Amino acid sequence: MLYDPGKGPRLSCTYINNLGTMAASNEIVSIDSLVSHSLSDSDLDEFNRIYYGRKDKHSLAIKTENIESADHNNFEIAAYDFPAQKEETRSPRIVRVGIIQNSIATPTNKPIREQKQGIFNKILKIINAAACEGVNIVCLQEAWSMPFVFCTREKTPWCEFAESATDGESVQFLKELAVKHGMVIISPILERDEAHGDTIWNTAVVINDCGKVIGKHRKNHIPRVGDFNESTYYFEGNTGHPVFQTKFGKIAINICYGRHHPLNWLMFGVNGAEIVFNPSATVSGLSEHLWGVEARNAAIANSYYTCAINRVGTEQYPNEFTSGDGKPAHKEFGHFYGSSYVTAPDGSRTPGLSRVKDGLLIAQLDLNLCRQIKDKWGFTMTQRLDLYANSLHKAVQPDYEQQIIRPN
Amino acid sequence: MLYDPGKGPRLSCTYINNLGTMAASNEIVSIDSLVSHSLSDSDLDEFNRIYYGRKDKHSLAIKTENIESADHNNFEIAAYDFPAQKEETRSPRIVRVGIIQNSIATPTNKPIREQKQGIFNKILKIINAAACEGVNIVCLQEAWSMPFVFCTREKTPWCEFAESATDGESVQFLKELAVKHGMVIISPILERDEAHGDTIWNTAVVINDCGKVIGKHRKNHIPRVGDFNESTYYFEGNTGHPVFQTKFGKIAINICYGRHHPLNWLMFGVNGAEIVFNPSATVSGLSEHLWGVEARNAAIANSYYTCAINRVGTEQYPNEFTSGDGKPAHKEFGHFYGSSYVTAPDGSRTPGLSRVKDGLLIAQLDLNLCRQIKDKWGFTMTQRLDLYANSLHKAVQPDYEQQIIRPN
């Protein structure tokens, strides 16, 4: 059975906000659904060719039991294929990734363990559906097991969400699922590093298909924009640009705000990544027009797959806070607009998940496409890294003189 | 009088191909026009907000005489505004840029001087319209004064199009217009460097508002993809990443294929550019789904304006050539799809010019927006250039070991 979210009904949906009341939402589901419903078939072909990079969205079948589970548990599920050319000397290297966007499950004034457990419960159902569809690698959104509280600048009680990257509650929960399903799971959490002064970090933990934590990556670039005052809580990461060799390919994680930094994306490519996940949390009114551009550009520039994942829903906090924009204090964050999507090294992309609903996006990737696109476009061959290593070395000197041509 | 190309008629246009016959085109005008005609007003608002980064396209009035000139001479004209916030300590710094996309004017088997003069004639009319609209800086497309012949790999007669960056025919022609209109003109040409072994380069010449050539920039990254075998004719540029200080702001030029290289864009930003032009020549079926992504991402990542300019029309050459794709020899290049557009540092953008017609896109930019966006988003503050200078220095060593984490 084919499920095409682009042709689904345009919902005037309702969803549960975080203090437990039902709110009618007037958010549109996606621009994908807007356009799919409005254009004629031939115009839609042209739109899809120019915008998505392919006329056919290459939707994959979803099992009936998972469609029913998704309906019952109020999450979206969609799957797309990215095939590559056949080669003589290499077999196809097919991997299924699943990216998950989720709202929080309970009001933010509930006990921390209750909030966390509520999210675990909904993630469990989504990961089970992913496993049932044969997904090999799952990546969750940034700080998936908690509300995105950093706008409050309150240390209490929020720092209690931080947990060990080795044996915290989230890791324990996901290790079991990784073993059960033979699945790699990337878990972006708020990390508490007890061994180094109880420091807090924004960290993605990588659990392999045997349930072993094979490593972690800490967010390299920390925002100080609007409600994203995250430097109150943690510093710029100190783990470089690691690529994790898993059974299913070489993967890396560019956490959230790092998507604005082309050099961050570049170094994961230099280190050999074939898939780079971008677990994020970002809101409407701030970044939505950038969302379809940055992770997609990174896939193009670096000839790898990118998976952009954004939180969904609107969160409220118990105490009011200000946003550094002259407006009155308030308790509600803006709308996290979801819209998670996958881009291939050739620049073609999937439609986004819903702007208003939890979701699982499955993409079947032939990793051979990465090298095929490097051979075709030649971006790595022509990138002149030596030139830029020298230029940047000079540029960071305090007395650097910019190359400016002035008329005599 | 307001002219909104998005609401214009959807043309099943005809145009003259390069061997002089009339061909009916079934190319759509733009996805902008497709969507504008199909969505309801409220849906279009949402589409524009999410896709263009602003609900209102901020169209500017065009003078009646220029609308008539454009109709008469078969080019499109459109103008958009990018305002910035008022500041206490700086006045607004308003500049009008005009970017021009053009097809060739005569068949490619005509004498070289005749081909060139035909293009000069049409560019003259478009630059005059730009001047009449108060444009301060004009940028033409890559190798604007010639057909894009590099696919042929023939040296004769095409190398005769190359000319001096100091006093070639194109420079002479444009110097006069620069003085007459008090306008900066960027002229991307095939350069013949007589002083250095008669070498050929792909070069953008910058002529200031007094008609003086203040400098030039040579294309840093040369493609070897499909019909773009340009390495047959010229090498990677040796002019670094110059920024030109003009009366109207600090400008730079990232020529064509350099748009695929985030480091190229980055260095123009490091050197202080406020507007980066991307004169290009690229065809449908190869890059069209990348076109809206790359120059736009560069504007976002570097907090400057970018102006992406693409050639338009379909060109035929006298002798057949192959495209390195196993297909039969042929005489026709693919369709250059125009679609030139401007992006602001905040990521909002204009609609594109037509995919099938010559055009002039005028954008009124407040350059103060660059620093305002740096202050808001903090991308330069958080970019950690020192980290990447070190990482790239290591990465270019022949014995570099990638940072790969393998399970024990």
PDB file of N, CA, C and O in Angstrom, chain A residues 10 43 49-50 214 220-221 237 239 241 243 245 257 261 263-264 270-271 288-289 294 297 346 355 377 379 382 384 388 400 402-405, chain B residues 10 43 49-50 214 220-221 237 239 241 243 245 257 261 263-264 270-271 288-289 294 297 346 355 377 379 382 384 388 400 402-405:
ATOM      1  N   ARG A  10      -5.761  18.027   3.790  1.00  0.00           N
ATOM      2  CA  ARG A  10      -5.193  19.182   4.474  1.00  0.00           C
ATOM      3  C   ARG A  10      -5.912  19.350   5.791  1.00  0.00           C
ATOM      4  O   ARG A  10      -7.091  19.663   5.857  1.00  0.00           O
ATOM      5  N   ASP A  43       1.903  20.593 -14.173  1.00  0.00           N
ATOM      6  CA  ASP A  43       2.602  21.654 -13.443  1.00  0.00           C
ATOM      7  C   ASP A  43       3.307  21.090 -12.212  1.00  0.00           C
ATOM      8  O   ASP A  43       4.420  21.510 -11.869  1.00  0.00           O
ATOM      9  N   ARG A  49      10.223  18.610 -10.253  1.00  0.00           N
ATOM     10  CA  ARG A  49      11.529  18.498 -10.914  1.00  0.00           C
ATOM     11  C   ARG A  49      12.457  19.636 -10.468  1.00  0.00           C
ATOM     12  O   ARG A  49      13.612  19.403 -10.104  1.00  0.00           O
ATOM     13  N   ILE A  50      11.928  20.844 -10.463  1.00  0.00           N
ATOM     14  CA  ILE A  50      12.778  22.003 -10.154  1.00  0.00           C
ATOM     15  C   ILE A  50      13.005  22.127  -8.655  1.00  0.00           C
ATOM     16  O   ILE A  50      14.108  22.428  -8.208  1.00  0.00           O
ATOM     17  N   ILE A 214      29.293   3.573  20.985  1.00  0.00           N
ATOM     18  CA  ILE A 214      30.605   3.580  20.307  1.00  0.00           C
ATOM     19  C   ILE A 214      31.254   4.960  20.337  1.00  0.00           C
ATOM     20  O   ILE A 214      32.432   5.092  20.008  1.00  0.00           O
ATOM     21  N   ASN A 220      29.235  21.688  18.081  1.00  0.00           N
ATOM     22  CA  ASN A 220      30.398  22.548  17.858  1.00  0.00           C
ATOM     23  C   ASN A 220      30.095  24.037  17.900  1.00  0.00           C
ATOM     24  O   ASN A 220      30.996  24.836  18.153  1.00  0.00           O
ATOM     25  N   HIS A 221      28.862  24.418  17.556  1.00  0.00           N
ATOM     26  CA  HIS A 221      28.532  25.841  17.441  1.00  0.00           C
ATOM     27  C   HIS A 221      27.276  26.107  18.275  1.00  0.00           C
ATOM     28  O   HIS A 221      26.256  25.450  18.083  1.00  0.00           O
ATOM     29  N   GLY A 237      31.519  22.486  21.605  1.00  0.00           N
ATOM     30  CA  GLY A 237      32.002  21.109  21.751  1.00  0.00           C
ATOM     31  C   GLY A 237      33.496  20.957  21.567  1.00  0.00           C
ATOM     32  O   GLY A 237      34.141  21.764  20.901  1.00  0.00           O
ATOM     33  N   THR A 239      34.862  17.770  20.668  1.00  0.00           N
ATOM     34  CA  THR A 239      35.049  16.415  20.127  1.00  0.00           C
ATOM     35  C   THR A 239      35.393  16.426  18.634  1.00  0.00           C
ATOM     36  O   THR A 239      35.360  15.364  17.992  1.00  0.00           O
ATOM     37  N   HIS A 241      35.294  16.531  14.697  1.00  0.00           N
ATOM     38  CA  HIS A 241      34.293  16.169  13.678  1.00  0.00           C
ATOM     39  C   HIS A 241      34.341  14.665  13.428  1.00  0.00           C
ATOM     40  O   HIS A 241      34.717  14.211  12.349  1.00  0.00           O
ATOM     41  N   VAL A 243      33.538  10.832  12.599  1.00  0.00           N
ATOM     42  CA  VAL A 243      32.662  10.015  11.762  1.00  0.00           C
ATOM     43  C   VAL A 243      32.647   8.622  12.382  1.00  0.00           C
ATOM     44  O   VAL A 243      33.692   8.094  12.755  1.00  0.00           O
ATOM     45  N   GLN A 245      32.050   4.724  12.216  1.00  0.00           N
ATOM     46  CA  GLN A 245      31.982   3.578  11.301  1.00  0.00           C
ATOM     47  C   GLN A 245      31.002   2.574  11.897  1.00  0.00           C
ATOM     48  O   GLN A 245      31.279   1.958  12.922  1.00  0.00           O
ATOM     49  N   TYR A 257      22.386  24.167  15.414  1.00  0.00           N
ATOM     50  CA  TYR A 257      22.916  25.454  14.937  1.00  0.00           C
ATOM     51  C   TYR A 257      24.158  25.264  14.057  1.00  0.00           C
ATOM     52  O   TYR A 257      24.498  26.149  13.257  1.00  0.00           O
ATOM     53  N   HIS A 261      26.753  26.568   9.615  1.00  0.00           N
ATOM     54  CA  HIS A 261      28.201  26.704   9.430  1.00  0.00           C
ATOM     55  C   HIS A 261      28.721  25.716   8.384  1.00  0.00           C
ATOM     56  O   HIS A 261      28.956  24.549   8.690  1.00  0.00           O
ATOM     57  N   LEU A 263      31.558  25.173   7.230  1.00  0.00           N
ATOM     58  CA  LEU A 263      32.809  24.501   7.585  1.00  0.00           C
ATOM     59  C   LEU A 263      32.563  23.293   8.482  1.00  0.00           C
ATOM     60  O   LEU A 263      33.318  22.313   8.437  1.00  0.00           O
ATOM     61  N   ASN A 264      31.548  23.365   9.309  1.00  0.00           N
ATOM     62  CA  ASN A 264      31.206  22.232  10.165  1.00  0.00           C
ATOM     63  C   ASN A 264      30.771  21.039   9.301  1.00  0.00           C
ATOM     64  O   ASN A 264      31.268  19.924   9.450  1.00  0.00           O
ATOM     65  N   VAL A 270      35.129  15.750   4.933  1.00  0.00           N
ATOM     66  CA  VAL A 270      36.572  15.488   4.857  1.00  0.00           C
ATOM     67  C   VAL A 270      36.903  14.191   5.611  1.00  0.00           C
ATOM     68  O   VAL A 270      37.759  13.413   5.186  1.00  0.00           O
ATOM     69  N   ASN A 271      36.205  13.951   6.710  1.00  0.00           N
ATOM     70  CA  ASN A 271      36.463  12.738   7.503  1.00  0.00           C
ATOM     71  C   ASN A 271      35.713  11.506   6.994  1.00  0.00           C
ATOM     72  O   ASN A 271      35.748  10.458   7.621  1.00  0.00           O
ATOM     73  N   GLU A 288      12.321  29.366   9.465  1.00  0.00           N
ATOM     74  CA  GLU A 288      11.629  28.395   8.610  1.00  0.00           C
ATOM     75  C   GLU A 288      12.030  28.512   7.143  1.00  0.00           C
ATOM     76  O   GLU A 288      12.082  27.506   6.430  1.00  0.00           O
ATOM     77  N   HIS A 289      12.320  29.738   6.682  1.00  0.00           N
ATOM     78  CA  HIS A 289      12.713  29.900   5.272  1.00  0.00           C
ATOM     79  C   HIS A 289      14.150  29.459   5.028  1.00  0.00           C
ATOM     80  O   HIS A 289      14.571  29.340   3.876  1.00  0.00           O
ATOM     81  N   GLU A 294      19.680  24.898   4.097  1.00  0.00           N
ATOM     82  CA  GLU A 294      21.024  24.664   4.647  1.00  0.00           C
ATOM     83  C   GLU A 294      21.463  23.202   4.637  1.00  0.00           C
ATOM     84  O   GLU A 294      22.560  22.882   4.159  1.00  0.00           O
ATOM     85  N   ASN A 297      21.924  22.232   1.046  1.00  0.00           N
ATOM     86  CA  ASN A 297      23.170  22.728   0.461  1.00  0.00           C
ATOM     87  C   ASN A 297      24.359  21.879   0.907  1.00  0.00           C
ATOM     88  O   ASN A 297      25.272  21.607   0.127  1.00  0.00           O
ATOM     89  N   ASP A 346      22.975  14.052  -4.705  1.00  0.00           N
ATOM     90  CA  ASP A 346      22.693  14.713  -5.985  1.00  0.00           C
ATOM     91  C   ASP A 346      21.748  15.910  -5.810  1.00  0.00           C
ATOM     92  O   ASP A 346      21.335  16.519  -6.807  1.00  0.00           O
ATOM     93  N   ARG A 355       4.284  19.855   9.623  1.00  0.00           N
ATOM     94  CA  ARG A 355       4.700  20.970  10.481  1.00  0.00           C
ATOM     95  C   ARG A 355       4.068  20.889  11.869  1.00  0.00           C
ATOM     96  O   ARG A 355       4.414  21.680  12.757  1.00  0.00           O
ATOM     97  N   TRP A 377      30.237  15.239 -10.429  1.00  0.00           N
ATOM     98  CA  TRP A 377      30.355  16.693 -10.258  1.00  0.00           C
ATOM     99  C   TRP A 377      31.784  17.143  -9.956  1.00  0.00           C
ATOM    100  O   TRP A 377      32.145  18.291 -10.214  1.00  0.00           O
ATOM    101  N   PHE A 379      33.218  17.821  -7.037  1.00  0.00           N
ATOM    102  CA  PHE A 379      33.376  18.888  -6.036  1.00  0.00           C
ATOM    103  C   PHE A 379      34.567  18.645  -5.112  1.00  0.00           C
ATOM    104  O   PHE A 379      35.234  19.600  -4.700  1.00  0.00           O
ATOM    105  N   THR A 382      37.831  19.404  -7.055  1.00  0.00           N
ATOM    106  CA  THR A 382      38.056  20.810  -7.413  1.00  0.00           C
ATOM    107  C   THR A 382      38.010  21.765  -6.212  1.00  0.00           C
ATOM    108  O   THR A 382      38.015  22.973  -6.396  1.00  0.00           O
ATOM    109  N   ARG A 384      40.142  22.580  -3.814  1.00  0.00           N
ATOM    110  CA  ARG A 384      41.355  23.362  -3.511  1.00  0.00           C
ATOM    111  C   ARG A 384      41.516  23.606  -2.008  1.00  0.00           C
ATOM    112  O   ARG A 384      41.761  24.742  -1.566  1.00  0.00           O
ATOM    113  N   TYR A 388      42.530  27.030   0.772  1.00  0.00           N
ATOM    114  CA  TYR A 388      41.729  27.548   1.886  1.00  0.00           C
ATOM    115  C   TYR A 388      42.396  27.306   3.243  1.00  0.00           C
ATOM    116  O   TYR A 388      42.230  28.097   4.168  1.00  0.00           O
ATOM    117  N   TYR A 400      45.313  40.370  10.523  1.00  0.00           N
ATOM    118  CA  TYR A 400      44.972  40.016   9.130  1.00  0.00           C
ATOM    119  C   TYR A 400      44.469  41.234   8.371  1.00  0.00           C
ATOM    120  O   TYR A 400      43.615  41.976   8.855  1.00  0.00           O
ATOM    121  N   GLN A 402      42.406  42.280   5.201  1.00  0.00           N
ATOM    122  CA  GLN A 402      41.480  41.757   4.189  1.00  0.00           C
ATOM    123  C   GLN A 402      41.971  42.117   2.788  1.00  0.00           C
ATOM    124  O   GLN A 402      42.573  43.178   2.590  1.00  0.00           O
ATOM    125  N   GLN A 403      41.690  41.206   1.836  1.00  0.00           N
ATOM    126  CA  GLN A 403      42.077  41.466   0.432  1.00  0.00           C
ATOM    127  C   GLN A 403      41.040  42.403  -0.201  1.00  0.00           C
ATOM    128  O   GLN A 403      40.073  41.949  -0.806  1.00  0.00           O
ATOM    129  N   ILE A 404      41.268  43.695  -0.025  1.00  0.00           N
ATOM    130  CA  ILE A 404      40.322  44.691  -0.543  1.00  0.00           C
ATOM    131  C   ILE A 404      41.013  45.535  -1.609  1.00  0.00           C
ATOM    132  O   ILE A 404      42.110  46.053  -1.389  1.00  0.00           O
ATOM    133  N   ILE A 405      40.380  45.604  -2.785  1.00  0.00           N
ATOM    134  CA  ILE A 405      40.909  46.396  -3.888  1.00  0.00           C
ATOM    135  C   ILE A 405      40.242  47.768  -3.854  1.00  0.00           C
ATOM    136  O   ILE A 405      39.009  47.859  -3.960  1.00  0.00           O
TER     137      ILE A 405
ATOM    138  N   ARG B  10       0.879  33.190 -18.091  1.00  0.00           N
ATOM    139  CA  ARG B  10       1.771  32.063 -18.294  1.00  0.00           C
ATOM    140  C   ARG B  10       1.956  31.876 -19.787  1.00  0.00           C
ATOM    141  O   ARG B  10       1.026  31.532 -20.508  1.00  0.00           O
ATOM    142  N   ASP B  43      -3.085  30.677   1.075  1.00  0.00           N
ATOM    143  CA  ASP B  43      -2.069  29.641   0.895  1.00  0.00           C
ATOM    144  C   ASP B  43      -0.798  30.232   0.290  1.00  0.00           C
ATOM    145  O   ASP B  43       0.320  29.847   0.648  1.00  0.00           O
ATOM    146  N   ARG B  49       5.909  32.939   2.644  1.00  0.00           N
ATOM    147  CA  ARG B  49       6.590  33.082   3.936  1.00  0.00           C
ATOM    148  C   ARG B  49       7.637  31.988   4.119  1.00  0.00           C
ATOM    149  O   ARG B  49       8.786  32.259   4.494  1.00  0.00           O
ATOM    150  N   ILE B  50       7.237  30.755   3.829  1.00  0.00           N
ATOM    151  CA  ILE B  50       8.144  29.636   4.079  1.00  0.00           C
ATOM    152  C   ILE B  50       9.200  29.522   2.979  1.00  0.00           C
ATOM    153  O   ILE B  50      10.367  29.263   3.252  1.00  0.00           O
ATOM    154  N   ILE B 214      39.004  48.839 -12.056  1.00  0.00           N
ATOM    155  CA  ILE B 214      39.694  48.879 -10.752  1.00  0.00           C
ATOM    156  C   ILE B 214      40.286  47.523 -10.384  1.00  0.00           C
ATOM    157  O   ILE B 214      41.068  47.433  -9.445  1.00  0.00           O
ATOM    158  N   ASN B 220      37.822  30.719  -9.562  1.00  0.00           N
ATOM    159  CA  ASN B 220      38.675  29.887  -8.709  1.00  0.00           C
ATOM    160  C   ASN B 220      38.493  28.393  -8.901  1.00  0.00           C
ATOM    161  O   ASN B 220      39.398  27.616  -8.587  1.00  0.00           O
ATOM    162  N   HIS B 221      37.309  27.977  -9.326  1.00  0.00           N
ATOM    163  CA  HIS B 221      37.018  26.541  -9.408  1.00  0.00           C
ATOM    164  C   HIS B 221      36.478  26.245 -10.806  1.00  0.00           C
ATOM    165  O   HIS B 221      35.498  26.860 -11.239  1.00  0.00           O
ATOM    166  N   GLY B 237      41.749  30.017 -11.122  1.00  0.00           N
ATOM    167  CA  GLY B 237      42.184  31.405 -10.971  1.00  0.00           C
ATOM    168  C   GLY B 237      43.298  31.598  -9.949  1.00  0.00           C
ATOM    169  O   GLY B 237      43.465  30.797  -9.023  1.00  0.00           O
ATOM    170  N   THR B 239      43.809  34.816  -8.474  1.00  0.00           N
ATOM    171  CA  THR B 239      43.597  36.170  -7.924  1.00  0.00           C
ATOM    172  C   THR B 239      43.029  36.154  -6.504  1.00  0.00           C
ATOM    173  O   THR B 239      42.615  37.195  -5.999  1.00  0.00           O
ATOM    174  N   HIS B 241      40.686  36.004  -3.341  1.00  0.00           N
ATOM    175  CA  HIS B 241      39.269  36.341  -3.085  1.00  0.00           C
ATOM    176  C   HIS B 241      39.127  37.838  -2.862  1.00  0.00           C
ATOM    177  O   HIS B 241      38.802  38.288  -1.755  1.00  0.00           O
ATOM    178  N   VAL B 243      37.881  41.632  -2.698  1.00  0.00           N
ATOM    179  CA  VAL B 243      36.656  42.409  -2.514  1.00  0.00           C
ATOM    180  C   VAL B 243      36.947  43.809  -3.049  1.00  0.00           C
ATOM    181  O   VAL B 243      38.005  44.377  -2.764  1.00  0.00           O
ATOM    182  N   GLN B 245      36.252  47.680  -3.291  1.00  0.00           N
ATOM    183  CA  GLN B 245      35.640  48.817  -2.591  1.00  0.00           C
ATOM    184  C   GLN B 245      35.141  49.806  -3.647  1.00  0.00           C
ATOM    185  O   GLN B 245      35.936  50.443  -4.328  1.00  0.00           O
ATOM    186  N   TYR B 257      30.763  28.003 -11.287  1.00  0.00           N
ATOM    187  CA  TYR B 257      30.971  26.729 -10.576  1.00  0.00           C
ATOM    188  C   TYR B 257      31.471  26.946  -9.141  1.00  0.00           C
ATOM    189  O   TYR B 257      31.304  26.070  -8.292  1.00  0.00           O
ATOM    190  N   HIS B 261      31.073  25.681  -4.025  1.00  0.00           N
ATOM    191  CA  HIS B 261      32.155  25.579  -3.037  1.00  0.00           C
ATOM    192  C   HIS B 261      31.960  26.579  -1.894  1.00  0.00           C
ATOM    193  O   HIS B 261      32.291  27.750  -2.023  1.00  0.00           O
ATOM    194  N   LEU B 263      33.593  27.192   0.670  1.00  0.00           N
ATOM    195  CA  LEU B 263      34.798  27.900   1.105  1.00  0.00           C
ATOM    196  C   LEU B 263      35.085  29.115   0.233  1.00  0.00           C
ATOM    197  O   LEU B 263      35.659  30.102   0.699  1.00  0.00           O
ATOM    198  N   ASN B 264      34.730  29.016  -1.040  1.00  0.00           N
ATOM    199  CA  ASN B 264      34.907  30.145  -1.940  1.00  0.00           C
ATOM    200  C   ASN B 264      34.014  31.309  -1.483  1.00  0.00           C
ATOM    201  O   ASN B 264      34.468  32.438  -1.327  1.00  0.00           O
ATOM    202  N   VAL B 270      34.920  36.695   4.529  1.00  0.00           N
ATOM    203  CA  VAL B 270      36.047  36.999   5.422  1.00  0.00           C
ATOM    204  C   VAL B 270      36.708  38.312   4.991  1.00  0.00           C
ATOM    205  O   VAL B 270      37.134  39.117   5.822  1.00  0.00           O
ATOM    206  N   ASN B 271      36.763  38.538   3.687  1.00  0.00           N
ATOM    207  CA  ASN B 271      37.391  39.765   3.182  1.00  0.00           C
ATOM    208  C   ASN B 271      36.448  40.973   3.157  1.00  0.00           C
ATOM    209  O   ASN B 271      36.825  42.023   2.660  1.00  0.00           O
ATOM    210  N   GLU B 288      19.287  22.448 -12.169  1.00  0.00           N
ATOM    211  CA  GLU B 288      18.199  23.390 -11.880  1.00  0.00           C
ATOM    212  C   GLU B 288      17.673  23.274 -10.447  1.00  0.00           C
ATOM    213  O   GLU B 288      17.279  24.269  -9.840  1.00  0.00           O
ATOM    214  N   HIS B 289      17.684  22.045  -9.894  1.00  0.00           N
ATOM    215  CA  HIS B 289      17.189  21.890  -8.528  1.00  0.00           C
ATOM    216  C   HIS B 289      18.214  22.367  -7.489  1.00  0.00           C
ATOM    217  O   HIS B 289      17.892  22.483  -6.312  1.00  0.00           O
ATOM    218  N   GLU B 294      22.073  27.082  -3.584  1.00  0.00           N
ATOM    219  CA  GLU B 294      23.483  27.351  -3.263  1.00  0.00           C
ATOM    220  C   GLU B 294      23.795  28.826  -3.005  1.00  0.00           C
ATOM    221  O   GLU B 294      24.409  29.179  -1.994  1.00  0.00           O
ATOM    222  N   ASN B 297      22.085  29.781   0.172  1.00  0.00           N
ATOM    223  CA  ASN B 297      22.774  29.324   1.369  1.00  0.00           C
ATOM    224  C   ASN B 297      23.974  30.209   1.676  1.00  0.00           C
ATOM    225  O   ASN B 297      24.270  30.507   2.840  1.00  0.00           O
ATOM    226  N   ASP B 346      19.390  37.930   5.409  1.00  0.00           N
ATOM    227  CA  ASP B 346      18.445  37.242   6.303  1.00  0.00           C
ATOM    228  C   ASP B 346      17.808  36.027   5.631  1.00  0.00           C
ATOM    229  O   ASP B 346      16.920  35.394   6.208  1.00  0.00           O
ATOM    230  N   ARG B 355      12.530  31.711 -17.012  1.00  0.00           N
ATOM    231  CA  ARG B 355      13.396  30.621 -17.469  1.00  0.00           C
ATOM    232  C   ARG B 355      13.672  30.694 -18.975  1.00  0.00           C
ATOM    233  O   ARG B 355      14.487  29.923 -19.487  1.00  0.00           O
ATOM    234  N   TRP B 377      22.074  36.903  14.283  1.00  0.00           N
ATOM    235  CA  TRP B 377      22.309  35.460  14.218  1.00  0.00           C
ATOM    236  C   TRP B 377      23.673  35.042  14.789  1.00  0.00           C
ATOM    237  O   TRP B 377      23.846  33.909  15.216  1.00  0.00           O
ATOM    238  N   PHE B 379      26.547  34.458  13.241  1.00  0.00           N
ATOM    239  CA  PHE B 379      27.281  33.395  12.522  1.00  0.00           C
ATOM    240  C   PHE B 379      28.778  33.683  12.452  1.00  0.00           C
ATOM    241  O   PHE B 379      29.583  32.759  12.515  1.00  0.00           O
ATOM    242  N   THR B 382      30.346  33.006  15.917  1.00  0.00           N
ATOM    243  CA  THR B 382      30.362  31.594  16.357  1.00  0.00           C
ATOM    244  C   THR B 382      31.037  30.662  15.354  1.00  0.00           C
ATOM    245  O   THR B 382      30.979  29.451  15.523  1.00  0.00           O
ATOM    246  N   ARG B 384      34.186  29.939  14.623  1.00  0.00           N
ATOM    247  CA  ARG B 384      35.377  29.205  15.078  1.00  0.00           C
ATOM    248  C   ARG B 384      36.387  28.986  13.950  1.00  0.00           C
ATOM    249  O   ARG B 384      36.881  27.865  13.747  1.00  0.00           O
ATOM    250  N   TYR B 388      38.911  25.597  12.288  1.00  0.00           N
ATOM    251  CA  TYR B 388      38.912  25.064  10.922  1.00  0.00           C
ATOM    252  C   TYR B 388      40.219  25.337  10.197  1.00  0.00           C
ATOM    253  O   TYR B 388      40.646  24.540   9.357  1.00  0.00           O
ATOM    254  N   TYR B 400      47.163  12.428   6.048  1.00  0.00           N
ATOM    255  CA  TYR B 400      46.081  12.764   6.989  1.00  0.00           C
ATOM    256  C   TYR B 400      45.268  11.520   7.339  1.00  0.00           C
ATOM    257  O   TYR B 400      44.867  10.759   6.462  1.00  0.00           O
ATOM    258  N   GLN B 402      41.784  10.386   8.748  1.00  0.00           N
ATOM    259  CA  GLN B 402      40.440  10.875   9.046  1.00  0.00           C
ATOM    260  C   GLN B 402      40.038  10.522  10.481  1.00  0.00           C
ATOM    261  O   GLN B 402      40.447   9.474  11.000  1.00  0.00           O
ATOM    262  N   GLN B 403      39.243  11.404  11.099  1.00  0.00           N
ATOM    263  CA  GLN B 403      38.761  11.156  12.459  1.00  0.00           C
ATOM    264  C   GLN B 403      37.578  10.180  12.389  1.00  0.00           C
ATOM    265  O   GLN B 403      36.419  10.607  12.335  1.00  0.00           O
ATOM    266  N   ILE B 404      37.899   8.891  12.384  1.00  0.00           N
ATOM    267  CA  ILE B 404      36.856   7.871  12.277  1.00  0.00           C
ATOM    268  C   ILE B 404      36.837   7.039  13.559  1.00  0.00           C
ATOM    269  O   ILE B 404      37.872   6.549  14.008  1.00  0.00           O
ATOM    270  N   ILE B 405      35.648   6.930  14.141  1.00  0.00           N
ATOM    271  CA  ILE B 405      35.467   6.146  15.368  1.00  0.00           C
ATOM    272  C   ILE B 405      34.982   4.757  14.967  1.00  0.00           C
ATOM    273  O   ILE B 405      33.919   4.625  14.343  1.00  0.00           O
TER     274      ILE B 405
END
